[in-house]
Amino acid sequence: MAKILIVDDAKSLRNQLREDLEKGGHTISEAADGYEGLESIRQNQFDLIICDVNMPNMDGFAMCKKLRENPANASLQIFMLTTEADPEMKIRGKEVGVKAWISKPYVLDKLLVAISRVCPAKE
């Protein structure tokens, strides 16, 4: 299963998402903002980042942009999980390498399908 980093300032959402994804066999780490997310990515290897847009200190777009500056992170998969629905925001997401845009509240079955598409099961 996938090693996933959840980056969101809402602790309750991180807890719920962790619980839901661990039931699916995924290994979960957490960060409360973009700075914490980048630090965790520097120290660990992840298959997928699930990130909010609106966070204090460093938002999701800035984190993704900074992440992509390092060629070693070029293939790292990123999903935005957010309340933002503006098409301009989605375009900005694509520009910084976001693979999927998922609306809050998430539908677990759909999220698990999206994860399985970008993080195939390891033998």
Coordinates of C-alpha atoms in Angstrom, one line a residue:
M1 CA 0.0 0.0 0.0
A2 CA 1.0 3.6 -0.3
K3 CA 3.0 5.8 2.1
I4 CA 1.0 9.1 2.2
L5 CA 1.6 12.5 3.8
I6 CA -1.5 14.5 4.7
V7 CA -0.8 18.3 4.9
D8 CA -3.7 20.2 6.3
D9 CA -4.1 22.7 9.2
A10 CA -7.4 21.1 10.4
K11 CA -6.3 18.5 12.9
S12 CA -9.8 16.9 12.9
L13 CA -9.6 16.4 9.1
R14 CA -6.1 14.9 9.4
N15 CA -7.3 12.5 12.1
Q16 CA -10.4 11.4 10.1
L17 CA -8.4 11.0 6.9
R18 CA -5.6 9.1 8.7
E19 CA -8.2 6.7 10.2
D20 CA -9.9 6.2 6.9
L21 CA -6.7 5.6 4.9
E22 CA -5.1 3.3 7.5
K23 CA -8.1 1.1 7.3
G24 CA -7.2 0.7 3.6
G25 CA -3.7 -0.4 4.5
H26 CA -1.9 2.8 3.8
T27 CA 0.9 4.2 6.0
I28 CA 0.1 7.8 7.0
S29 CA 2.2 10.8 8.2
E30 CA 0.8 14.3 8.9
A31 CA 1.9 17.9 8.7
A32 CA -0.1 21.0 9.7
D33 CA 1.2 23.4 7.0
G34 CA 3.4 23.7 4.0
Y35 CA 6.6 24.2 6.0
E36 CA 6.0 21.1 8.0
G37 CA 5.1 19.2 4.9
L38 CA 8.3 20.2 3.1
E39 CA 10.4 19.2 6.1
S40 CA 8.6 15.8 6.3
I41 CA 9.2 15.3 2.6
R42 CA 12.9 16.1 3.0
Q43 CA 13.2 13.4 5.8
N44 CA 11.0 10.7 4.3
Q45 CA 10.0 9.0 1.1
F46 CA 6.3 9.2 0.2
D47 CA 4.2 7.9 -2.7
L48 CA 1.5 10.5 -2.4
I49 CA 0.9 13.9 -0.8
I50 CA -2.7 14.9 0.1
C51 CA -2.6 18.7 0.7
D52 CA -5.1 21.5 1.5
V53 CA -4.8 24.8 -0.4
N54 CA -5.6 27.2 2.5
M55 CA -3.2 26.9 5.4
P56 CA -1.2 29.3 7.6
N57 CA 2.5 30.0 7.2
M58 CA 2.7 28.3 3.7
D59 CA -0.3 27.4 1.6
G60 CA -0.6 24.3 -0.6
F61 CA 0.3 26.0 -3.8
A62 CA 3.6 27.5 -2.4
M63 CA 4.4 24.1 -0.9
C64 CA 3.9 22.3 -4.2
K65 CA 5.9 24.9 -6.1
K66 CA 8.8 24.6 -3.7
L67 CA 8.5 20.8 -3.7
R68 CA 8.8 20.7 -7.5
E69 CA 12.0 22.8 -7.5
N70 CA 13.8 19.7 -6.4
P71 CA 14.1 17.3 -9.4
A72 CA 14.0 14.3 -7.0
N73 CA 10.4 15.2 -6.4
A74 CA 9.4 15.4 -10.0
S75 CA 7.4 12.1 -9.9
L76 CA 5.8 12.6 -6.5
Q77 CA 2.0 12.4 -6.7
I78 CA 0.0 15.3 -5.2
F79 CA -3.7 15.5 -4.6
M80 CA -5.3 18.8 -3.4
L81 CA -8.1 18.1 -0.9
T82 CA -9.9 21.4 -0.4
T83 CA -13.1 23.4 -0.2
E84 CA -11.9 25.6 -3.1
A85 CA -13.9 25.0 -6.3
D86 CA -12.8 28.0 -8.4
P87 CA -11.6 26.9 -11.9
E88 CA -8.7 29.4 -11.6
M89 CA -7.5 27.6 -8.4
K90 CA -7.6 24.2 -10.3
I91 CA -5.5 25.7 -13.0
R92 CA -3.0 27.0 -10.5
G93 CA -2.9 23.5 -9.0
K94 CA -2.1 21.9 -12.4
E95 CA 0.7 24.5 -12.9
V96 CA 2.4 23.3 -9.7
G97 CA 2.0 19.6 -10.5
V98 CA -1.2 18.6 -8.7
K99 CA -2.5 15.3 -10.1
A100 CA -6.1 15.4 -8.7
W101 CA -8.4 18.0 -7.2
I102 CA -10.7 16.6 -4.6
S103 CA -13.5 18.5 -2.9
K104 CA -14.1 18.5 0.9
P105 CA -15.9 16.7 2.3
Y106 CA -14.3 13.8 0.5
V107 CA -16.1 10.6 -0.6
L108 CA -13.9 7.9 0.8
D109 CA -14.6 5.3 -2.0
K110 CA -13.7 7.9 -4.7
L111 CA -10.5 8.9 -2.8
L112 CA -9.4 5.3 -2.5
V113 CA -9.9 4.7 -6.2
A114 CA -7.9 7.8 -7.1
I115 CA -5.1 6.7 -4.7
S116 CA -5.1 3.2 -6.3
R117 CA -4.7 4.8 -9.7
V118 CA -1.6 6.7 -8.9
C119 CA -0.1 4.3 -6.3
P120 CA -0.5 0.8 -7.6
A121 CA -0.3 -2.0 -5.0
K122 CA 3.3 -3.1 -4.4
E123 CA 4.1 -6.8 -4.7

